[in-house]
CSV table of C-alpha atoms in Angstrom, one decimal:
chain,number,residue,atom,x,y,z
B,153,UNK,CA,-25.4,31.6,-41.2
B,154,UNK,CA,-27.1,31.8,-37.6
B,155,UNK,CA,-27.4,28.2,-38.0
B,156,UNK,CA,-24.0,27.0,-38.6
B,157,UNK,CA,-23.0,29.1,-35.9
B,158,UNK,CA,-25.4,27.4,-33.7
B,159,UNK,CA,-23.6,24.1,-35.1
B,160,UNK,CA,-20.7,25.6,-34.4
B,161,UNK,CA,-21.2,26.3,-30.7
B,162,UNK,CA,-22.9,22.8,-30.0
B,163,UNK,CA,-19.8,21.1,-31.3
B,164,UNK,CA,-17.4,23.2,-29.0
B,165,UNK,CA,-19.6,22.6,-25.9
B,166,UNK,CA,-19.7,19.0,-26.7
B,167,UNK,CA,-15.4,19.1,-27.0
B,168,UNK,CA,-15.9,20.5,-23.8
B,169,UNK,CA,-17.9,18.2,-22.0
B,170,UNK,CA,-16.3,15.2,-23.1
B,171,UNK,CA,-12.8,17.0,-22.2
B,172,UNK,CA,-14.5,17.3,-18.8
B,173,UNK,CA,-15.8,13.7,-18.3
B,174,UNK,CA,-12.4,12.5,-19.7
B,175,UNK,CA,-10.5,14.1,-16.5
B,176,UNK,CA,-13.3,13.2,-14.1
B,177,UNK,CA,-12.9,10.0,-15.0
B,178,UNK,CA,-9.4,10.0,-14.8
B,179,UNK,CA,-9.0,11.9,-11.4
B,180,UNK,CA,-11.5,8.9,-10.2
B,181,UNK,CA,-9.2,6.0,-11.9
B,182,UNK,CA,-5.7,7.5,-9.8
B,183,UNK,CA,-8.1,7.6,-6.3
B,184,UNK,CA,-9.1,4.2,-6.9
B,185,UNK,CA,-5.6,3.2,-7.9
B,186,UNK,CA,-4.3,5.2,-4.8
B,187,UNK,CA,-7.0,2.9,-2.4
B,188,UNK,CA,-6.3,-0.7,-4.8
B,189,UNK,CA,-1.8,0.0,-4.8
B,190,UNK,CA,-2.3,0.8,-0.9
B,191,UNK,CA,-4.5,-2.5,-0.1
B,192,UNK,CA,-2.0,-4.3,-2.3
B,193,UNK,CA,1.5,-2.6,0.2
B,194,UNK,CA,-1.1,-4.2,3.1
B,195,UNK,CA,-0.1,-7.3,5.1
B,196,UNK,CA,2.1,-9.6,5.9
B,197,UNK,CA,5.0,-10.4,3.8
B,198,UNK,CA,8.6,-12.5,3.1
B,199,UNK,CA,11.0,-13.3,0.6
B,200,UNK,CA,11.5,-16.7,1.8
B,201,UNK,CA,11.2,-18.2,-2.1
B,202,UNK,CA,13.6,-16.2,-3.3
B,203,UNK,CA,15.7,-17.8,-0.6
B,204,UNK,CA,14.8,-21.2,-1.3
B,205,UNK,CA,16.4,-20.8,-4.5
B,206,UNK,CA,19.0,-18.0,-3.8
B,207,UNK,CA,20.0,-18.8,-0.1
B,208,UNK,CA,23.1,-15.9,-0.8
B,209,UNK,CA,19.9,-13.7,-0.5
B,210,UNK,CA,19.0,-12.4,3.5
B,211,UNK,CA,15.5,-13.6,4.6
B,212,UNK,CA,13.1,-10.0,5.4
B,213,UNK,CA,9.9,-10.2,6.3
B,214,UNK,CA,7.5,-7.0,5.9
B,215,UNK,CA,4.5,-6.4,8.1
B,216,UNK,CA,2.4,-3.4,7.4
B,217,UNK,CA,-0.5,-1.7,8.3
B,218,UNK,CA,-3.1,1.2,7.4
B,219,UNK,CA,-2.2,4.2,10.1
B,220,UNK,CA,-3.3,7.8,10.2
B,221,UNK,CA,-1.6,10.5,10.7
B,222,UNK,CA,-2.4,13.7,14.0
B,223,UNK,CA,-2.8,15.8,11.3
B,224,UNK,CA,-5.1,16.0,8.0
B,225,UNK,CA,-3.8,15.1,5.2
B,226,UNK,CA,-5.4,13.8,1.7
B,227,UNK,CA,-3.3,10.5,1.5
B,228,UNK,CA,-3.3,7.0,2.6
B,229,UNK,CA,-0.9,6.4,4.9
B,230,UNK,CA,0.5,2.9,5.4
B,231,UNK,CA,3.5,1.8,8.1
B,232,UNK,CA,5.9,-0.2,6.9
B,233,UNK,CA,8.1,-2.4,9.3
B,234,UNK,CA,10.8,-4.3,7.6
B,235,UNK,CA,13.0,-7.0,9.4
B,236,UNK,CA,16.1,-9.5,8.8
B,237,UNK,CA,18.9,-10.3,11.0
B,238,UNK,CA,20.8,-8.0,9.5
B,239,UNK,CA,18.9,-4.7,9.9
B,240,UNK,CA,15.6,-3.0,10.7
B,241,UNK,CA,13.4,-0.7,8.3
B,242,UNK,CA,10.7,1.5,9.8
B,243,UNK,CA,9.3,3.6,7.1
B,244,UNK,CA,5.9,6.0,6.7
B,245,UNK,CA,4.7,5.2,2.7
B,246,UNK,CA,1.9,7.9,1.8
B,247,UNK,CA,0.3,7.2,-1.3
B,248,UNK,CA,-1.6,10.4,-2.8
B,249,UNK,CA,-2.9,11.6,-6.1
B,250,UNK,CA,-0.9,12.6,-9.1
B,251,UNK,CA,-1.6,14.0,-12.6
B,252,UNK,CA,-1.4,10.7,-14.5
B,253,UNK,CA,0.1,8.5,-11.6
B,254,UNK,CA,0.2,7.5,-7.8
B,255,UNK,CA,2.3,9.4,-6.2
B,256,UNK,CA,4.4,7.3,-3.3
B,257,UNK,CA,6.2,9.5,-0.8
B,258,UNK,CA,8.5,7.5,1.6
B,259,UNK,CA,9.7,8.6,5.7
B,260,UNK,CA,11.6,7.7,8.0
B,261,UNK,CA,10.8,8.5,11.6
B,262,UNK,CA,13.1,10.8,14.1
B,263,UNK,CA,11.9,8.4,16.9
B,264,UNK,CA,11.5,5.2,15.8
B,265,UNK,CA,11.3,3.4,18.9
B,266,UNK,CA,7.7,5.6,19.3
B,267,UNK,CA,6.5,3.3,16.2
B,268,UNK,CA,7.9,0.0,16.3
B,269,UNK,CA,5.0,-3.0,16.3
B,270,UNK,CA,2.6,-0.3,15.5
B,271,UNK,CA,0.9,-3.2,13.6
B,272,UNK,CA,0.1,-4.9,16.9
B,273,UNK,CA,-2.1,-2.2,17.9
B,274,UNK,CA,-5.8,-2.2,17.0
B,275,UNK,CA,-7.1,0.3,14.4
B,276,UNK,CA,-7.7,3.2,16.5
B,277,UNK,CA,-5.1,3.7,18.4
B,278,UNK,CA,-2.4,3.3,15.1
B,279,UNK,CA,-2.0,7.1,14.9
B,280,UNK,CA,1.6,8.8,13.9
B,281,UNK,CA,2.2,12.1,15.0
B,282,UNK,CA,3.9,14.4,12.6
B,283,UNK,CA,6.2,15.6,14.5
B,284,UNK,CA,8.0,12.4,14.4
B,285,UNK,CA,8.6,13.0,10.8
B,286,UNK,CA,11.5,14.8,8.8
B,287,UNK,CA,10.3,17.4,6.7
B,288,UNK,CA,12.5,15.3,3.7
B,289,UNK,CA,11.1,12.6,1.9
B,290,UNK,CA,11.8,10.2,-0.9
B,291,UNK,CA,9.4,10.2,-3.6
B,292,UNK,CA,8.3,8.4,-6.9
B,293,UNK,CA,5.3,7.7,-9.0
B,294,UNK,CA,3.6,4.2,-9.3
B,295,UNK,CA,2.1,4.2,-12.9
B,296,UNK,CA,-0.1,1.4,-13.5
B,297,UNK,CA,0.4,-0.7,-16.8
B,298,UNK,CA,-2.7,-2.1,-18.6
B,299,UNK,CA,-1.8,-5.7,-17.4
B,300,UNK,CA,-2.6,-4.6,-14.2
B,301,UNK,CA,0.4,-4.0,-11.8
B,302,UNK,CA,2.1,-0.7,-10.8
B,303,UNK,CA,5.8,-0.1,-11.3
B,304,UNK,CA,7.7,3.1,-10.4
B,305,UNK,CA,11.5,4.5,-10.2
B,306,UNK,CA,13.1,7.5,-9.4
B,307,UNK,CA,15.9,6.9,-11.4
B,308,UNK,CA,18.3,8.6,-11.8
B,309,UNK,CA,18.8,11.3,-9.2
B,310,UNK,CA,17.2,8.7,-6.0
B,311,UNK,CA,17.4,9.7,-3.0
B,312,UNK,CA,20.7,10.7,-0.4
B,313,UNK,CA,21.3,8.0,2.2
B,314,UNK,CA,24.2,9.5,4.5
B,315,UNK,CA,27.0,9.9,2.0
B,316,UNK,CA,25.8,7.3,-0.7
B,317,UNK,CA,22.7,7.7,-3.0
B,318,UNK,CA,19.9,5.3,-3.1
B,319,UNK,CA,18.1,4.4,-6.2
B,320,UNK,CA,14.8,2.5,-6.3
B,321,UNK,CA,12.5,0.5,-8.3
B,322,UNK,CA,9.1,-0.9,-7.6
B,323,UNK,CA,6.8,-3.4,-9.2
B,324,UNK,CA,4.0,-4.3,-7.0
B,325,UNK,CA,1.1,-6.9,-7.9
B,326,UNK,CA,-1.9,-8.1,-5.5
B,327,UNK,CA,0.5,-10.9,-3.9
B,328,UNK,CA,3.8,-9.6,-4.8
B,329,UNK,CA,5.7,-6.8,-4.2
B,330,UNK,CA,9.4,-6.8,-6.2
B,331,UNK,CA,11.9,-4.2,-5.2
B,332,UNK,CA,15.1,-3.2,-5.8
B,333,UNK,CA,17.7,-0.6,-4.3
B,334,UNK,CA,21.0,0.3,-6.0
B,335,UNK,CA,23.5,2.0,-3.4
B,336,UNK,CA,26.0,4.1,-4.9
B,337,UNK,CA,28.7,6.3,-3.3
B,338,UNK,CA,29.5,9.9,-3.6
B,339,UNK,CA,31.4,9.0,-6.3
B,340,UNK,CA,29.1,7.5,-8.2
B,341,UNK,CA,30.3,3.9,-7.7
B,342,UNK,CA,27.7,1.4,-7.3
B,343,UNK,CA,28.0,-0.9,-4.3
B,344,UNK,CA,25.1,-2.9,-4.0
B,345,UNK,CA,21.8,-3.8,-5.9
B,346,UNK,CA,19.9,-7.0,-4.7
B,347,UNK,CA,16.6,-7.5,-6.2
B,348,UNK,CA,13.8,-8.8,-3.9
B,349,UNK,CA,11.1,-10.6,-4.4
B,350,UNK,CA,8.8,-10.2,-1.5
B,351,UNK,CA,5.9,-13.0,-1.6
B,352,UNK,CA,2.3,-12.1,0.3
B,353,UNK,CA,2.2,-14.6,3.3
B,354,UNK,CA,-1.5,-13.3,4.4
B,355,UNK,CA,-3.5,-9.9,4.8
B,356,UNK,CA,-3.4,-8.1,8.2
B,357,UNK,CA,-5.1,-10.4,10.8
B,358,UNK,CA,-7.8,-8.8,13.1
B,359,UNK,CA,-7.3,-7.1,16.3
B,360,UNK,CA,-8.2,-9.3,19.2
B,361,UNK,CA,-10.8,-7.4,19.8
B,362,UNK,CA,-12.5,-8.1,16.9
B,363,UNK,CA,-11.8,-11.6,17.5
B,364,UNK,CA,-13.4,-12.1,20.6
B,365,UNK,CA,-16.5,-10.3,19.4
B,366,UNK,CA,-16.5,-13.0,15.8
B,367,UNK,CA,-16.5,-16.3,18.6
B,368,UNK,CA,-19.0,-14.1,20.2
B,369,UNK,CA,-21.2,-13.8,17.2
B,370,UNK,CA,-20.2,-17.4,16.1
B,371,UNK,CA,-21.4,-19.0,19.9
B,372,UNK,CA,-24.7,-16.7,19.9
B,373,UNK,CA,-25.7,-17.8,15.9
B,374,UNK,CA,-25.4,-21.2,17.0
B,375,UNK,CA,-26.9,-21.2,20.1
B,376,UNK,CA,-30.0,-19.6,18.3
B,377,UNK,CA,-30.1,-21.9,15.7
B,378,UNK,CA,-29.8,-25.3,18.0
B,379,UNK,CA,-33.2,-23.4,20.1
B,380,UNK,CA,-35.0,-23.0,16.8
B,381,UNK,CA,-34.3,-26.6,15.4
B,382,UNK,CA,-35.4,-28.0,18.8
B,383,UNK,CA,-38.7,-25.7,18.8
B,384,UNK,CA,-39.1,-27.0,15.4
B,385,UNK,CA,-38.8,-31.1,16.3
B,386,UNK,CA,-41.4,-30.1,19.4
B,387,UNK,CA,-44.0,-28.4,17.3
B,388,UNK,CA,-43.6,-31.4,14.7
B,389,UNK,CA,-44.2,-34.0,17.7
């Protein structure tokens, strides 16, 4: 009898301890998701494809950037500048950890002059303080599907825009990221819903900083090299 309850207790503990590994593991898949989605939101983009073939469609370009925040917080923040000739989008996207998904939480800014080309700035100095955010925020989860891209809505409540309501969806890939907003008024009507396919034109390029120190490093390595081939034809002679 002691011995089955022995058995008993052994199999409990190991239910236990593979419960446990099972949401270790898990908590460390969504914080690697929250690092891969926000690498993927990272760089320069355009939807000038989609305008080769639909030129009804408005050209935008998206530049953004990894920025952090005055204050500590447990997500990774990314700015998010979106341009076209027809209007200007300057968003804060915080990406932090859900239960089962990523969860994407999306600002505006109360001064967005204080932000604009925040891109252009080297790493250090791209820091957002929070009191140029609204308390509000729009927010939806990016689940990510086993052939490896995130998709997310938050269908159908969205989120108020003035007197109309906003409704998004998301499907983002390493080089793509497809979006699309449905505007509807207060009563419900819809009013516009253009899907865009934003294509990755390249990642983020380096501060100028950083690019004065890589011709640096590029003149120095070949200087160094040229000395140690000519030592080497002299000590041959």
């Amino acid at each position: 009898m002691n011995r089955l309850k022995a058995y008993a207790v052994t199999f409990l503990l190991s239910l236990l301890t593979i419960s446990t590994t099972a949401n270790a593991a898990n908590a460390t898949t969504i914080a690697q998701q929250i690092k891969q989605v926000a690498n993927w939101f990272t760089g320069f983009f355009d939807n000038s494809q989609q305008v080769t073939q639909k030129p009804t469609v408005p050209l935008i370009s998206i530049t953004s950037c990894s920025i952090q925040l005055d204050s500590a917080n447990n997500s990774k923040n990314i700015y998010f500048e979106q341009e076209s000739s027809f209007f200007e989008r300057l968003r804060l996207y915080s990406f932090s950890q859900g239960n089962e998904a990523v969860n994407l939480s999306i600002r505006s800014f109360l001064d967005p002059n204080a932000v604009r080309g925040l891109c252009d700035k080297p790493q250090s100095m791209r820091i957002i303080p929070t009191s140029n955010l609204p308390i509000t925020s729009c927010n939806l989860s990016l689940v990510l599907l086993p052939d490896k891209y995130y998709t997310g809505s938050n269908s159908p409540d969205g989120c108020p825009a003035g007197s109309s309501r906003v409704v998004s969806s998301i499907t983002v890939r390493r080089d793509s990221i497809l979006s699309l907003d449905e505007i509807f008024n207060s009563e419900g009507v819809l009013l516009a819903n253009t899907p865009i396919e934003f294509r990755r034109v390249s990642v983020p390029e380096p501060s100028p900083m950083l690019a004065i120190i890589g011709v640096g490093i590029w003149g120095a390595t070949t200087v160094i090299s040229r000395q140690l081939k000519y030592l080497s034809q002299k000590n041959s002679v």
